[in-house]
Short mmCIF file of C-alpha atoms in Angstrom, two decimals:
data_model
loop_
_atom_site.label_atom_id
_atom_site.label_comp_id
_atom_site.label_asym_id
_atom_site.label_seq_id
_atom_site.Cartn_x
_atom_site.Cartn_y
_atom_site.Cartn_z
CA MET A 24 35.41 -56.41 -42.31
CA THR A 25 34.31 -54.76 -39.57
CA SER A 26 34.01 -56.09 -35.99
CA HIS A 27 30.39 -56.83 -33.92
CA ASN A 28 29.63 -56.38 -30.81
CA MET A 29 27.50 -59.67 -30.29
CA THR A 30 26.88 -59.11 -26.62
CA TRP A 31 23.50 -58.97 -26.80
CA ILE A 32 21.95 -61.73 -28.80
CA SER A 33 20.69 -65.43 -26.11
CA TYR A 34 18.85 -67.94 -26.47
CA PRO A 35 14.79 -67.54 -26.00
CA SER A 36 14.56 -70.17 -23.66
CA LYS A 37 17.26 -68.90 -21.16
CA SER A 38 15.98 -65.25 -21.56
CA GLN A 39 12.43 -64.33 -21.86
CA PRO A 40 11.78 -63.83 -18.88
CA LEU A 41 8.25 -65.96 -18.19
CA THR A 42 5.36 -63.97 -17.90
CA SER A 43 2.31 -66.25 -18.88
CA PRO A 44 1.53 -69.75 -18.79
CA GLU A 45 1.49 -70.19 -22.96
CA GLU A 46 5.10 -69.00 -22.80
CA ILE A 47 6.21 -71.75 -19.92
CA GLU A 48 4.05 -73.89 -22.26
CA ALA A 49 5.62 -73.25 -24.78
CA ILE A 50 9.80 -73.98 -23.56
CA ILE A 51 8.73 -77.28 -21.71
CA ALA A 52 7.03 -78.28 -24.91
CA SER A 53 9.79 -77.53 -26.81
CA GLN A 54 13.17 -79.04 -24.65
CA ASN A 55 10.46 -82.12 -24.85
CA ILE A 56 10.31 -82.31 -28.49
CA ILE A 57 13.78 -81.92 -28.82
CA SER A 58 15.61 -84.36 -26.22
CA ARG A 59 12.95 -86.31 -27.18
CA LEU A 60 15.25 -86.07 -30.57
CA MET A 61 18.12 -86.01 -29.43
CA HIS A 62 17.47 -89.55 -28.02
CA CYS A 63 16.39 -91.18 -31.39
CA TYR A 64 19.01 -90.29 -32.95
CA ILE A 65 21.62 -90.71 -30.30
CA ALA A 66 20.14 -94.34 -29.37
CA PHE A 67 19.74 -95.41 -32.98
CA PHE A 68 21.38 -93.19 -35.86
CA VAL A 69 24.95 -92.73 -34.12
CA PRO A 70 25.59 -96.87 -33.38
CA THR A 71 24.78 -97.50 -36.76
CA GLY A 72 26.35 -94.76 -38.39
CA LEU A 73 29.43 -95.64 -36.96
CA ILE A 74 29.01 -99.10 -37.59
CA VAL A 75 28.40 -98.84 -40.96
CA GLY A 76 31.64 -96.21 -41.24
CA ILE A 77 33.69 -99.15 -40.17
CA CYS A 78 33.22 -101.11 -41.77
CA ILE A 79 33.10 -98.64 -45.35
CA LEU A 80 36.44 -98.15 -44.46
CA ILE A 81 37.55 -102.24 -43.95
CA ILE A 82 36.37 -102.37 -47.02
CA ILE A 83 37.40 -100.01 -49.34
CA ILE A 84 40.53 -100.38 -47.52
CA ARG A 85 41.07 -103.99 -48.05
CA ASN A 86 39.85 -103.67 -51.52
CA HIS A 87 42.96 -101.29 -52.18
CA LEU A 88 45.30 -103.54 -50.54
CA GLN A 89 44.85 -106.00 -52.93
CA ASN A 90 45.34 -103.78 -55.63
CA LYS A 91 41.69 -103.40 -56.46
CA ARG A 92 42.37 -99.63 -56.10
CA ALA A 93 39.70 -97.15 -58.26
CA SER A 94 39.40 -93.40 -57.97
CA LEU A 95 35.36 -93.78 -56.59
CA ASP A 96 37.05 -95.77 -53.82
CA LEU A 97 39.32 -93.11 -52.43
CA LEU A 98 36.54 -90.48 -52.90
CA LEU A 99 34.17 -92.43 -51.34
CA LEU A 100 36.53 -93.70 -48.51
CA HIS A 101 37.01 -89.00 -47.75
CA PHE A 102 33.80 -88.67 -47.92
CA THR A 103 32.71 -91.94 -44.98
CA ILE A 104 36.08 -90.25 -43.14
CA SER A 105 34.46 -87.18 -43.49
CA ASN A 106 31.06 -88.22 -42.29
CA ILE A 107 32.49 -90.08 -39.62
CA ILE A 108 34.24 -86.70 -38.20
CA MET A 109 31.01 -85.08 -38.32
CA ILE A 110 28.89 -88.46 -36.15
CA PHE A 111 31.81 -87.49 -33.38
CA LEU A 112 31.06 -84.23 -33.39
CA SER A 113 27.15 -84.32 -32.50
CA PHE A 114 27.97 -86.14 -29.25
CA THR A 115 27.93 -82.35 -28.54
CA VAL A 116 24.12 -83.12 -28.58
CA ILE A 117 23.93 -84.82 -25.56
CA THR A 118 23.35 -81.85 -23.56
CA ARG A 119 19.82 -81.16 -25.55
CA PRO A 120 17.80 -79.63 -24.62
CA ASP A 121 20.62 -77.38 -22.69
CA TYR A 122 24.35 -76.06 -24.36
CA LEU A 123 27.66 -77.28 -23.85
CA THR A 124 29.37 -74.30 -21.79
CA ALA A 125 32.39 -73.50 -22.99
CA THR A 126 34.55 -70.60 -23.87
CA HIS A 127 34.46 -68.33 -27.18
CA LEU A 128 38.31 -70.06 -27.99
CA ALA A 129 36.67 -73.00 -27.80
CA CYS A 130 33.66 -72.58 -29.38
CA SER A 131 35.62 -71.71 -32.17
CA VAL A 132 37.51 -74.45 -31.93
CA LEU A 133 34.19 -76.42 -32.59
CA SER A 134 33.25 -74.90 -35.00
CA PHE A 135 36.08 -75.36 -37.18
CA PHE A 136 35.93 -78.81 -37.57
CA PHE A 137 32.77 -79.15 -37.32
CA ASN A 138 32.55 -76.84 -40.73
CA PHE A 139 35.75 -79.01 -41.94
CA GLY A 140 34.59 -81.57 -42.01
CA TYR A 141 30.95 -80.31 -43.60
CA PHE A 142 32.69 -78.19 -45.60
CA ASN A 143 35.01 -81.15 -47.12
CA SER A 144 31.86 -84.03 -47.35
CA GLN A 145 29.58 -81.62 -49.74
CA TYR A 146 32.92 -80.47 -51.73
CA VAL A 147 34.73 -84.83 -52.72
CA PHE A 148 30.93 -85.67 -53.87
CA ILE A 149 31.03 -82.52 -55.60
CA LEU A 150 34.62 -84.72 -57.08
CA THR A 151 32.92 -88.05 -57.24
CA LEU A 152 29.27 -86.18 -59.33
CA VAL A 153 32.14 -85.20 -61.53
CA THR A 154 34.05 -88.32 -62.13
CA LEU A 155 31.28 -90.01 -62.85
CA LEU A 156 30.25 -87.74 -65.13
CA LEU A 157 33.66 -88.03 -66.79
CA GLU A 158 33.04 -91.46 -67.02
CA ARG A 159 29.80 -91.24 -69.57
CA PHE A 160 30.86 -88.38 -71.55
CA PRO A 161 34.48 -87.95 -73.19
CA PRO A 162 35.80 -86.13 -70.33
CA TRP A 163 38.89 -82.99 -71.58
CA SER A 164 42.77 -83.72 -71.64
CA ALA A 165 43.26 -81.73 -68.58
CA LEU A 166 40.85 -82.71 -66.60
CA CYS A 167 40.52 -86.50 -66.91
CA LYS A 168 44.48 -86.43 -66.23
CA ALA A 169 43.37 -84.60 -62.84
CA THR A 170 40.68 -87.15 -62.19
CA GLN A 171 43.05 -89.56 -62.73
CA ARG A 172 45.52 -88.70 -59.75
CA PRO A 173 42.40 -88.74 -56.70
CA ILE A 174 44.61 -87.96 -54.11
CA LEU A 175 45.79 -84.92 -55.91
CA CYS A 176 42.30 -83.42 -56.29
CA VAL A 177 41.38 -84.99 -51.75
CA GLY A 178 44.48 -82.32 -51.17
CA LEU A 179 43.25 -79.64 -53.29
CA VAL A 180 39.70 -80.43 -51.48
CA LEU A 181 41.25 -80.64 -47.96
CA ALA A 182 43.23 -77.20 -49.07
CA TYR A 183 39.75 -75.84 -49.73
CA THR A 184 37.73 -76.79 -47.48
CA PHE A 185 40.85 -75.72 -44.56
CA CYS A 186 40.69 -72.10 -45.98
CA LEU A 187 37.03 -71.94 -46.02
CA SER A 188 36.95 -73.29 -42.09
CA LEU A 189 39.65 -71.36 -40.89
CA MET A 190 37.67 -68.52 -42.38
CA GLU A 191 34.46 -69.34 -40.84
CA ALA A 192 36.69 -69.49 -37.41
CA VAL A 193 37.94 -66.35 -37.77
CA LEU A 194 33.67 -65.06 -38.33
CA VAL A 195 32.22 -66.17 -34.89
CA GLY A 196 34.69 -63.35 -33.43
CA THR A 197 37.61 -62.13 -32.61
CA ASP A 198 36.73 -60.38 -29.69
CA ASN A 199 36.47 -61.41 -26.11
CA TYR A 200 37.88 -65.25 -26.49
CA GLN A 201 38.47 -65.77 -22.14
CA LEU A 202 34.53 -65.39 -22.21
CA GLU A 203 31.87 -68.09 -21.19
CA ALA A 204 28.37 -68.83 -23.35
CA ASP A 205 26.13 -71.78 -24.20
CA CYS A 206 28.10 -72.96 -27.61
CA GLN A 207 26.36 -74.77 -30.54
CA LEU A 208 29.07 -75.80 -33.38
CA ASP A 209 27.51 -73.16 -34.84
CA PRO A 210 27.93 -70.43 -32.51
CA LEU A 211 24.72 -68.01 -32.09
CA PHE A 212 27.00 -65.17 -30.76
CA ALA A 213 28.76 -65.71 -34.11
CA TRP A 214 28.85 -62.46 -36.36
CA PRO A 215 25.75 -62.48 -39.81
CA GLU A 216 29.12 -62.00 -41.84
CA TYR A 217 29.48 -66.62 -40.66
CA GLU A 218 25.63 -67.70 -42.04
CA ILE A 219 26.39 -65.67 -45.01
CA VAL A 220 28.92 -67.57 -46.27
CA LYS A 221 28.39 -71.16 -44.30
CA PHE A 222 25.27 -70.60 -47.32
CA THR A 223 27.58 -69.28 -50.10
CA PHE A 224 29.92 -72.00 -49.80
CA GLY A 225 28.69 -74.24 -48.09
CA PHE A 226 25.35 -74.94 -49.56
CA GLY A 227 25.12 -72.60 -52.33
CA ILE A 228 27.84 -73.18 -54.44
CA PRO A 229 27.91 -77.40 -54.46
CA SER A 230 24.29 -77.16 -55.22
CA LEU A 231 24.84 -75.35 -58.24
CA LEU A 232 27.60 -77.45 -59.64
CA GLN A 233 25.82 -80.42 -58.49
CA ILE A 234 22.93 -79.21 -60.49
CA LEU A 235 25.00 -78.67 -63.26
CA CYS A 236 26.75 -82.18 -63.65
CA PHE A 237 22.60 -83.43 -63.19
CA THR A 238 22.25 -80.82 -66.14
CA VAL A 239 24.86 -82.38 -68.53
CA LEU A 240 24.39 -86.02 -67.36
CA TRP A 241 20.71 -85.44 -68.48
CA ALA A 242 20.77 -83.20 -70.91
CA LYS A 243 23.72 -83.73 -73.59
CA GLU A 244 23.99 -86.47 -75.48
CA ALA A 245 25.92 -89.03 -74.72
CA PRO A 246 28.44 -90.99 -77.61
CA ALA A 247 27.80 -94.16 -78.88
CA GLY A 248 30.02 -96.39 -76.81
CA ALA A 249 28.65 -95.23 -73.14
CA PRO A 250 26.67 -97.01 -71.33
CA ALA A 251 22.90 -95.43 -71.41
CA LEU A 252 21.89 -92.93 -68.95
CA GLN A 253 19.58 -95.53 -66.93
CA GLN A 254 22.39 -98.55 -66.93
CA HIS A 255 24.77 -95.94 -65.58
CA MET A 256 22.50 -94.58 -62.59
CA ARG A 257 21.80 -98.39 -61.78
CA THR A 258 26.08 -99.14 -61.37
CA TYR A 259 25.90 -95.95 -59.57
CA PRO A 260 23.20 -95.93 -56.97
CA ALA A 261 24.91 -94.55 -54.14
CA VAL A 262 25.81 -91.59 -55.43
CA TYR A 263 22.75 -90.43 -56.85
CA ALA A 264 20.64 -90.88 -53.66
CA ILE A 265 23.20 -89.35 -51.56
CA SER A 266 23.30 -86.60 -53.35
CA VAL A 267 19.37 -85.77 -53.22
CA THR A 268 19.32 -87.06 -49.03
CA MET A 269 22.32 -84.21 -49.05
CA PHE A 270 20.43 -81.79 -51.09
CA ILE A 271 17.40 -81.99 -48.76
CA SER A 272 18.32 -81.98 -44.76
CA HIS A 273 21.34 -79.49 -46.19
CA LEU A 274 18.08 -77.11 -47.71
CA PHE A 275 16.13 -76.85 -44.45
CA TYR A 276 19.51 -76.47 -41.98
CA ASN A 277 20.57 -73.54 -44.71
CA VAL A 278 17.27 -71.96 -44.39
CA MET A 279 17.49 -71.95 -40.63
CA ILE A 280 20.73 -70.35 -40.97
CA LEU A 281 19.34 -67.58 -42.95
CA PHE A 282 16.31 -67.77 -40.84
CA ARG A 283 19.27 -66.87 -37.74
CA THR A 284 21.19 -64.04 -39.97
CA THR A 285 17.37 -62.27 -40.68
CA LEU A 286 17.34 -62.82 -36.94
CA LYS A 287 20.75 -60.91 -35.67
CA LEU A 288 20.89 -58.09 -38.42
CA GLN A 289 17.23 -56.90 -36.15
CA ARG A 290 19.01 -57.52 -33.40
CA SER A 291 16.72 -59.51 -31.89
CA ILE A 292 16.51 -63.01 -30.43
CA GLY A 293 13.86 -64.61 -32.23
CA THR A 294 11.13 -66.82 -30.08
CA THR A 295 11.41 -71.12 -28.54
CA LYS A 296 9.94 -71.92 -31.88
CA ASN A 297 13.10 -70.24 -34.07
CA GLU A 298 15.24 -72.08 -31.24
CA LEU A 299 13.44 -75.46 -31.75
CA MET A 300 14.19 -75.27 -35.59
CA MET A 301 17.22 -74.91 -35.47
CA ASN A 302 17.97 -77.32 -33.00
CA ILE A 303 16.27 -80.06 -34.91
CA ALA A 304 17.76 -78.60 -38.49
CA GLU A 305 20.82 -79.32 -36.71
CA ILE A 306 20.26 -83.20 -36.03
CA VAL A 307 18.53 -82.84 -39.61
CA VAL A 308 22.34 -83.14 -40.54
CA PHE A 309 23.45 -85.57 -38.27
CA CYS A 310 21.15 -87.83 -39.21
CA GLU A 311 22.19 -87.23 -43.06
CA SER A 312 25.66 -88.26 -42.39
CA CYS A 313 24.36 -91.28 -40.58
CA ALA A 314 22.32 -92.21 -43.42
CA SER A 315 24.97 -91.38 -46.24
CA LEU A 316 27.11 -93.81 -45.04
CA VAL A 317 24.17 -96.66 -44.71
CA VAL A 318 23.58 -95.96 -48.33
CA ILE A 319 26.91 -96.43 -49.14
CA LEU A 320 27.18 -99.75 -47.42
CA CYS A 321 24.19 -100.84 -49.08
CA PHE A 322 24.14 -99.73 -53.56
CA TYR A 323 28.32 -99.54 -53.50
CA LYS A 324 28.74 -102.88 -55.15
CA PRO A 325 31.76 -103.61 -53.15
CA CYS A 326 30.81 -102.39 -50.76
CA LYS A 327 26.96 -104.50 -51.65
CA ASP A 328 29.37 -107.54 -52.80
CA GLU A 329 31.40 -107.91 -49.11
CA VAL A 330 27.94 -107.50 -47.01
CA LEU A 331 25.90 -110.03 -49.03
CA LYS A 332 29.21 -112.32 -49.25
CA VAL A 333 29.60 -112.16 -44.88
CA ILE A 334 25.43 -113.01 -45.03
CA GLN A 335 26.06 -116.81 -47.21
CA LYS A 336 28.71 -117.14 -45.08
CA CYS A 337 26.45 -116.90 -41.90
CA ARG A 338 23.70 -118.72 -43.75
CA ARG A 339 26.28 -121.49 -44.76
CA LYS A 340 27.17 -122.05 -41.24
CA THR A 341 24.30 -122.09 -39.69
CA ARG A 342 22.64 -124.82 -42.66
CA ALA A 343 25.50 -126.82 -40.84
CA ASN A 344 25.35 -125.87 -37.24
CA ASN A 345 21.16 -127.11 -38.36
CA HIS A 346 22.68 -130.23 -40.23
CA LEU A 347 25.13 -131.91 -36.96
CA GLU A 348 22.32 -131.28 -34.76
CA ILE A 349 19.40 -133.13 -36.25
CA PRO A 350 21.99 -137.17 -36.75
CA GLU A 351 22.36 -136.13 -33.09
CA THR A 352 18.61 -135.93 -31.87
CA ALA A 353 18.21 -139.27 -34.47
CA THR A 354 20.15 -141.06 -32.68
CA THR A 355 18.76 -139.82 -29.94
CA HIS A 356 15.64 -140.85 -30.42
CA GLN A 357 16.63 -144.41 -31.89
CA SER A 358 18.26 -145.06 -28.42
CA GLY A 359 15.02 -144.31 -26.57
CA SER A 360 12.99 -146.38 -28.82
CA GLN A 361 15.02 -149.79 -28.06
#
């Protein structure tokens, strides 16, 4: 691995000489768009994602303590924690359209935790798909034993994603740790190999595994005792809905990541529009983390049942209060008429 000198790179909005009114208008328009998106994300998605994530944690942990244990619950618990970590790290976008100012070392640390949550959510979701796949088809003995020990599977995923995140932290750059720079969770000054590795292990391989799981699910004939495909998908709608939203959002994000790599290889800083699209792609990934948690709470049966119970209790209390208020008003009218 050869070291790269990335001191030449900078954001177009901060490096281009403003020589024409068109360039000034383009930068102002770009900053307005990203500022509005940031405010919408912080105002709506972040509170929703955090509240929903905490509710999911409470429900799954309480079910686990009541011995309602299922391997899928543990995997979704792990997935929820990863997405909550992503939401907390997304607070770095509060400064947009400006960027955090940090040393290369601090930016590498932030990038490490971001990549850990990003890779972790991807691969634990693949593990969830494999678990559901084995419920429908006769499993191989070794794979069946592995899925029946979800803690071991989660431990392997954690070890794997830790190694990937550490490798990405190295690819941010091993020089100039003391220098300050504008910091994103995917640092602009990272080596080109950073984006290539992230695309390969954070989108390419997980997407291929997801496609493989869906191909087996739809193309392979299930045994006689297995439930029908439509019934199986109705039983676990949350997982399949998340797979679609995750694929779409990560596809857009990774296309922007690869485009930024081509600019680096051409030793070009790109345009203000390129910078805007990368910022939008980053916020889209954070929005997907919040949306996935909402899907779990609304469509995963144990969580949905608990939500319905709470709603029913609230309705009963409201009805009881209304019944208590009616006699009081009635007696007041009677005494007034006498």
